[in-house]
Every structure is written in structure tokens, then in C-alpha cells.
Amino acid sequence: MKKFYYLILLILPLLAGGCSAYKEISVSDIRLHEFTADSAGRVLLGIGFTVNNPTSKRFTLLKADIAAFVKETPLAKGSLEAPVEIPAHGNYGLIGNYAIEIDNPLLLLSAGAGLKNGNGKSGLDNITLDINATIKQGGLKKNFKYRKIPLSGLLN
């Protein structure tokens, strides 16, 4: 029984501190840093962003799967190629490398990304994203799901 109490005493600080510090992290200034295509037909993107992590904890973005849609029709899907470390105590400019597969190239052209359409809206306004991400801090992981995020609202 004593072993059980020792186990509880070891785990209790982890549970008390938890991974709730992630709520203090903010992301801003998302921009396209690099754009290339590989021989497999994938588009490789370097996405730059600024992260403010005021906490004393270092986090790792382990996974970030993205699906893009134009009015509910699948456009592309992609995933983070390598984990991104988020240092503690400050603002940092970071880059995440993504491999993107275009599901529907004609739909991409018809979306008119970056062009104004007849009602004065950008074609980017028609593109929404679903994001499934996982961050890690120490031995704890937290999953996030975001749905129907307008692409135009993320880009500067």
C-alpha cells in the first residue's frame, strides 16, 4: 500500500501543474515563408508565425493536420513535417514545414485565391480550414480541433 501512496505523491504535481499553461500561448503574424513543389506532386510550404509563450514551460507542436475546403468541397490536405519547439518566456518567430496535397486543382483555380470577385470579397474568403493539432509539454499531450476557420482571417 505504501508503494501506491508514493506513486500518488509522484503523479500529483504533474496533475496539479497539468498542461493548462497552453492557454496563455498566442499565435500571430501567420505568413507564407517558402513555397516549393516536389516530384511527388506535393506542395511544400514553410509557414512562418510568431508565438508568444509567457509561461515558464517549453512546448512542442507535435502534429498539425490541416484540411482546406471551398464551400464544403475538399480542396487540399496537409500535415506538419517535423515537430516545432516553442521556447518559454517570450515572443519567437517560428517556421512550420508542411506537405500539402491538392485534392482538386481546378477548384483551387476557381477559388480565385487572392483575387477579388464580383461582390468585392477575396477568393480567400471562400476557403475554410479544419485543423487537428497536438502539443506536448513534458509527458503531457493536449489535442486541439478547430473547424471552419476562414483562411482570410489567418493571413495578414
PDB file of C-alpha atoms in Angstrom:
ATOM      1  CA  MET A   1       0.000   0.000   0.000  1.00  0.00           C
ATOM      2  CA  LYS A   2       2.916   2.368   0.700  1.00  0.00           C
ATOM      3  CA  LYS A   3       4.056   1.993  -2.909  1.00  0.00           C
ATOM      4  CA  PHE A   4       0.655   3.198  -4.031  1.00  0.00           C
ATOM      5  CA  TYR A   5       0.969   6.367  -1.892  1.00  0.00           C
ATOM      6  CA  TYR A   6       4.425   7.079  -3.290  1.00  0.00           C
ATOM      7  CA  LEU A   7       3.034   6.759  -6.795  1.00  0.00           C
ATOM      8  CA  ILE A   8       0.274   9.242  -5.966  1.00  0.00           C
ATOM      9  CA  LEU A   9       2.826  11.669  -4.495  1.00  0.00           C
ATOM     10  CA  LEU A  10       4.883  11.453  -7.686  1.00  0.00           C
ATOM     11  CA  ILE A  11       1.916  11.966 -10.008  1.00  0.00           C
ATOM     12  CA  LEU A  12       0.135  14.676  -8.000  1.00  0.00           C
ATOM     13  CA  PRO A  13       2.487  17.542  -9.006  1.00  0.00           C
ATOM     14  CA  LEU A  14       2.038  16.609 -12.665  1.00  0.00           C
ATOM     15  CA  LEU A  15      -1.723  16.668 -12.335  1.00  0.00           C
ATOM     16  CA  ALA A  16      -1.743  19.906 -10.348  1.00  0.00           C
ATOM     17  CA  GLY A  17       0.504  21.744 -12.810  1.00  0.00           C
ATOM     18  CA  GLY A  18      -1.011  19.955 -15.743  1.00  0.00           C
ATOM     19  CA  CYS A  19      -0.782  21.247 -19.250  1.00  0.00           C
ATOM     20  CA  SER A  20      -3.110  24.202 -18.653  1.00  0.00           C
ATOM     21  CA  ALA A  21      -0.331  26.725 -19.346  1.00  0.00           C
ATOM     22  CA  TYR A  22      -1.020  26.219 -23.076  1.00  0.00           C
ATOM     23  CA  LYS A  23      -3.987  28.594 -22.677  1.00  0.00           C
ATOM     24  CA  GLU A  24      -1.563  31.504 -22.223  1.00  0.00           C
ATOM     25  CA  ILE A  25       0.160  30.913 -25.574  1.00  0.00           C
ATOM     26  CA  SER A  26      -0.909  33.050 -28.524  1.00  0.00           C
ATOM     27  CA  VAL A  27      -0.080  32.871 -32.228  1.00  0.00           C
ATOM     28  CA  SER A  28       0.009  35.862 -34.569  1.00  0.00           C
ATOM     29  CA  ASP A  29       1.532  37.105 -37.806  1.00  0.00           C
ATOM     30  CA  ILE A  30       0.969  33.976 -39.892  1.00  0.00           C
ATOM     31  CA  ARG A  31       2.648  34.246 -43.287  1.00  0.00           C
ATOM     32  CA  LEU A  32       3.924  32.147 -46.158  1.00  0.00           C
ATOM     33  CA  HIS A  33       7.675  31.846 -45.799  1.00  0.00           C
ATOM     34  CA  GLU A  34       8.565  29.360 -48.529  1.00  0.00           C
ATOM     35  CA  PHE A  35       6.725  27.622 -51.374  1.00  0.00           C
ATOM     36  CA  THR A  36       8.097  24.700 -53.425  1.00  0.00           C
ATOM     37  CA  ALA A  37       6.778  21.601 -55.193  1.00  0.00           C
ATOM     38  CA  ASP A  38       8.344  18.159 -55.069  1.00  0.00           C
ATOM     39  CA  SER A  39       8.463  15.363 -57.640  1.00  0.00           C
ATOM     40  CA  ALA A  40       5.587  13.530 -55.905  1.00  0.00           C
ATOM     41  CA  GLY A  41       3.185  16.341 -56.760  1.00  0.00           C
ATOM     42  CA  ARG A  42       3.053  17.729 -53.223  1.00  0.00           C
ATOM     43  CA  VAL A  43       3.373  21.387 -52.379  1.00  0.00           C
ATOM     44  CA  LEU A  44       5.867  22.091 -49.609  1.00  0.00           C
ATOM     45  CA  LEU A  45       5.112  25.183 -47.558  1.00  0.00           C
ATOM     46  CA  GLY A  46       7.151  26.921 -44.927  1.00  0.00           C
ATOM     47  CA  ILE A  47       4.612  28.746 -42.778  1.00  0.00           C
ATOM     48  CA  GLY A  48       6.071  31.425 -40.525  1.00  0.00           C
ATOM     49  CA  PHE A  49       4.303  32.571 -37.389  1.00  0.00           C
ATOM     50  CA  THR A  50       5.009  34.450 -34.189  1.00  0.00           C
ATOM     51  CA  VAL A  51       4.352  32.694 -30.896  1.00  0.00           C
ATOM     52  CA  ASN A  52       4.054  34.454 -27.549  1.00  0.00           C
ATOM     53  CA  ASN A  53       4.739  31.986 -24.743  1.00  0.00           C
ATOM     54  CA  PRO A  54       4.833  33.916 -21.447  1.00  0.00           C
ATOM     55  CA  THR A  55       4.922  30.711 -19.410  1.00  0.00           C
ATOM     56  CA  SER A  56       7.972  29.043 -17.910  1.00  0.00           C
ATOM     57  CA  LYS A  57       7.213  25.885 -19.878  1.00  0.00           C
ATOM     58  CA  ARG A  58       8.586  24.831 -23.242  1.00  0.00           C
ATOM     59  CA  PHE A  59       6.050  23.229 -25.575  1.00  0.00           C
ATOM     60  CA  THR A  60       6.350  21.136 -28.708  1.00  0.00           C
ATOM     61  CA  LEU A  61       3.870  21.259 -31.573  1.00  0.00           C
ATOM     62  CA  LEU A  62       3.885  17.557 -32.445  1.00  0.00           C
ATOM     63  CA  LYS A  63       1.151  17.411 -35.046  1.00  0.00           C
ATOM     64  CA  ALA A  64      -0.869  19.845 -37.111  1.00  0.00           C
ATOM     65  CA  ASP A  65      -3.052  18.258 -39.776  1.00  0.00           C
ATOM     66  CA  ILE A  66      -4.898  20.712 -41.989  1.00  0.00           C
ATOM     67  CA  ALA A  67      -7.800  20.187 -44.393  1.00  0.00           C
ATOM     68  CA  ALA A  68      -8.855  23.052 -46.682  1.00  0.00           C
ATOM     69  CA  PHE A  69     -12.335  23.398 -48.170  1.00  0.00           C
ATOM     70  CA  VAL A  70     -14.068  25.678 -50.637  1.00  0.00           C
ATOM     71  CA  LYS A  71     -17.730  25.858 -49.620  1.00  0.00           C
ATOM     72  CA  GLU A  72     -17.640  22.382 -48.000  1.00  0.00           C
ATOM     73  CA  THR A  73     -15.854  20.791 -51.001  1.00  0.00           C
ATOM     74  CA  PRO A  74     -12.397  19.329 -50.160  1.00  0.00           C
ATOM     75  CA  LEU A  75      -9.593  21.374 -51.674  1.00  0.00           C
ATOM     76  CA  ALA A  76      -6.368  20.143 -50.059  1.00  0.00           C
ATOM     77  CA  LYS A  77      -4.943  18.396 -47.030  1.00  0.00           C
ATOM     78  CA  GLY A  78      -1.584  18.640 -45.385  1.00  0.00           C
ATOM     79  CA  SER A  79       0.444  17.862 -42.329  1.00  0.00           C
ATOM     80  CA  LEU A  80       3.320  19.227 -40.335  1.00  0.00           C
ATOM     81  CA  GLU A  81       6.543  17.558 -41.499  1.00  0.00           C
ATOM     82  CA  ALA A  82       8.535  17.895 -38.249  1.00  0.00           C
ATOM     83  CA  PRO A  83       7.759  18.963 -34.680  1.00  0.00           C
ATOM     84  CA  VAL A  84       8.177  22.654 -33.823  1.00  0.00           C
ATOM     85  CA  GLU A  85       9.689  23.626 -30.460  1.00  0.00           C
ATOM     86  CA  ILE A  86       8.049  26.584 -28.692  1.00  0.00           C
ATOM     87  CA  PRO A  87      10.540  28.063 -26.200  1.00  0.00           C
ATOM     88  CA  ALA A  88       9.450  29.509 -22.867  1.00  0.00           C
ATOM     89  CA  HIS A  89       9.420  33.162 -21.752  1.00  0.00           C
ATOM     90  CA  GLY A  90       8.933  35.349 -24.804  1.00  0.00           C
ATOM     91  CA  ASN A  91       7.962  36.041 -28.402  1.00  0.00           C
ATOM     92  CA  TYR A  92       9.522  33.861 -31.058  1.00  0.00           C
ATOM     93  CA  GLY A  93       9.360  33.772 -34.842  1.00  0.00           C
ATOM     94  CA  LEU A  94       8.986  30.117 -35.810  1.00  0.00           C
ATOM     95  CA  ILE A  95       8.534  28.181 -39.042  1.00  0.00           C
ATOM     96  CA  GLY A  96       6.498  25.024 -39.538  1.00  0.00           C
ATOM     97  CA  ASN A  97       7.117  22.992 -42.674  1.00  0.00           C
ATOM     98  CA  TYR A  98       4.016  21.438 -44.223  1.00  0.00           C
ATOM     99  CA  ALA A  99       3.497  18.946 -47.029  1.00  0.00           C
ATOM    100  CA  ILE A 100       0.244  19.728 -48.858  1.00  0.00           C
ATOM    101  CA  GLU A 101      -1.615  17.516 -51.337  1.00  0.00           C
ATOM    102  CA  ILE A 102      -4.073  19.303 -53.594  1.00  0.00           C
ATOM    103  CA  ASP A 103      -7.277  17.251 -53.872  1.00  0.00           C
ATOM    104  CA  ASN A 104      -8.876  19.381 -56.548  1.00  0.00           C
ATOM    105  CA  PRO A 105      -6.560  21.641 -58.627  1.00  0.00           C
ATOM    106  CA  LEU A 106      -9.443  23.043 -60.690  1.00  0.00           C
ATOM    107  CA  LEU A 107     -11.262  24.031 -57.535  1.00  0.00           C
ATOM    108  CA  LEU A 108      -8.129  25.838 -56.388  1.00  0.00           C
ATOM    109  CA  LEU A 109      -8.127  27.877 -59.594  1.00  0.00           C
ATOM    110  CA  SER A 110     -11.838  28.616 -59.383  1.00  0.00           C
ATOM    111  CA  ALA A 111     -11.493  29.764 -55.773  1.00  0.00           C
ATOM    112  CA  GLY A 112      -9.564  32.722 -57.161  1.00  0.00           C
ATOM    113  CA  ALA A 113      -7.207  32.867 -54.194  1.00  0.00           C
ATOM    114  CA  GLY A 114      -6.088  36.437 -53.725  1.00  0.00           C
ATOM    115  CA  LEU A 115      -8.360  37.887 -56.419  1.00  0.00           C
ATOM    116  CA  LYS A 116     -11.444  39.973 -55.831  1.00  0.00           C
ATOM    117  CA  ASN A 117     -14.683  38.528 -57.091  1.00  0.00           C
ATOM    118  CA  GLY A 118     -17.807  40.390 -58.176  1.00  0.00           C
ATOM    119  CA  ASN A 119     -19.093  41.158 -54.680  1.00  0.00           C
ATOM    120  CA  GLY A 120     -15.763  42.659 -53.521  1.00  0.00           C
ATOM    121  CA  LYS A 121     -14.746  39.666 -51.432  1.00  0.00           C
ATOM    122  CA  SER A 122     -11.409  37.946 -51.826  1.00  0.00           C
ATOM    123  CA  GLY A 123     -11.358  34.358 -53.082  1.00  0.00           C
ATOM    124  CA  LEU A 124      -9.617  33.547 -49.793  1.00  0.00           C
ATOM    125  CA  ASP A 125     -12.917  34.278 -48.035  1.00  0.00           C
ATOM    126  CA  ASN A 126     -14.342  31.130 -49.618  1.00  0.00           C
ATOM    127  CA  ILE A 127     -11.605  28.861 -48.218  1.00  0.00           C
ATOM    128  CA  THR A 128     -12.008  27.399 -44.728  1.00  0.00           C
ATOM    129  CA  LEU A 129      -9.673  25.175 -42.721  1.00  0.00           C
ATOM    130  CA  ASP A 130     -10.118  22.315 -40.304  1.00  0.00           C
ATOM    131  CA  ILE A 131      -7.090  21.848 -38.044  1.00  0.00           C
ATOM    132  CA  ASN A 132      -6.232  18.933 -35.759  1.00  0.00           C
ATOM    133  CA  ALA A 133      -3.178  19.700 -33.646  1.00  0.00           C
ATOM    134  CA  THR A 134      -1.312  18.150 -30.732  1.00  0.00           C
ATOM    135  CA  ILE A 135       1.040  19.947 -28.370  1.00  0.00           C
ATOM    136  CA  LYS A 136       3.264  18.347 -25.775  1.00  0.00           C
ATOM    137  CA  GLN A 137       4.719  19.706 -22.557  1.00  0.00           C
ATOM    138  CA  GLY A 138       6.844  17.261 -20.631  1.00  0.00           C
ATOM    139  CA  GLY A 139       4.990  13.954 -20.630  1.00  0.00           C
ATOM    140  CA  LEU A 140       1.559  15.508 -21.161  1.00  0.00           C
ATOM    141  CA  LYS A 141      -0.175  15.960 -24.524  1.00  0.00           C
ATOM    142  CA  LYS A 142      -3.158  18.121 -25.461  1.00  0.00           C
ATOM    143  CA  ASN A 143      -5.186  17.711 -28.653  1.00  0.00           C
ATOM    144  CA  PHE A 144      -6.996  20.594 -30.343  1.00  0.00           C
ATOM    145  CA  LYS A 145      -9.628  20.602 -33.065  1.00  0.00           C
ATOM    146  CA  TYR A 146     -10.620  23.741 -34.914  1.00  0.00           C
ATOM    147  CA  ARG A 147     -13.353  23.689 -37.569  1.00  0.00           C
ATOM    148  CA  LYS A 148     -14.322  26.040 -40.395  1.00  0.00           C
ATOM    149  CA  ILE A 149     -11.668  28.684 -39.766  1.00  0.00           C
ATOM    150  CA  PRO A 150     -11.684  31.258 -42.615  1.00  0.00           C
ATOM    151  CA  LEU A 151      -8.274  31.291 -44.306  1.00  0.00           C
ATOM    152  CA  SER A 152      -8.555  35.051 -44.896  1.00  0.00           C
ATOM    153  CA  GLY A 153      -8.772  35.595 -41.126  1.00  0.00           C
ATOM    154  CA  LEU A 154      -5.447  33.834 -40.521  1.00  0.00           C
ATOM    155  CA  LEU A 155      -3.314  35.562 -43.120  1.00  0.00           C
ATOM    156  CA  ASN A 156      -2.000  39.118 -42.884  1.00  0.00           C
TER     157      ASN A 156
END
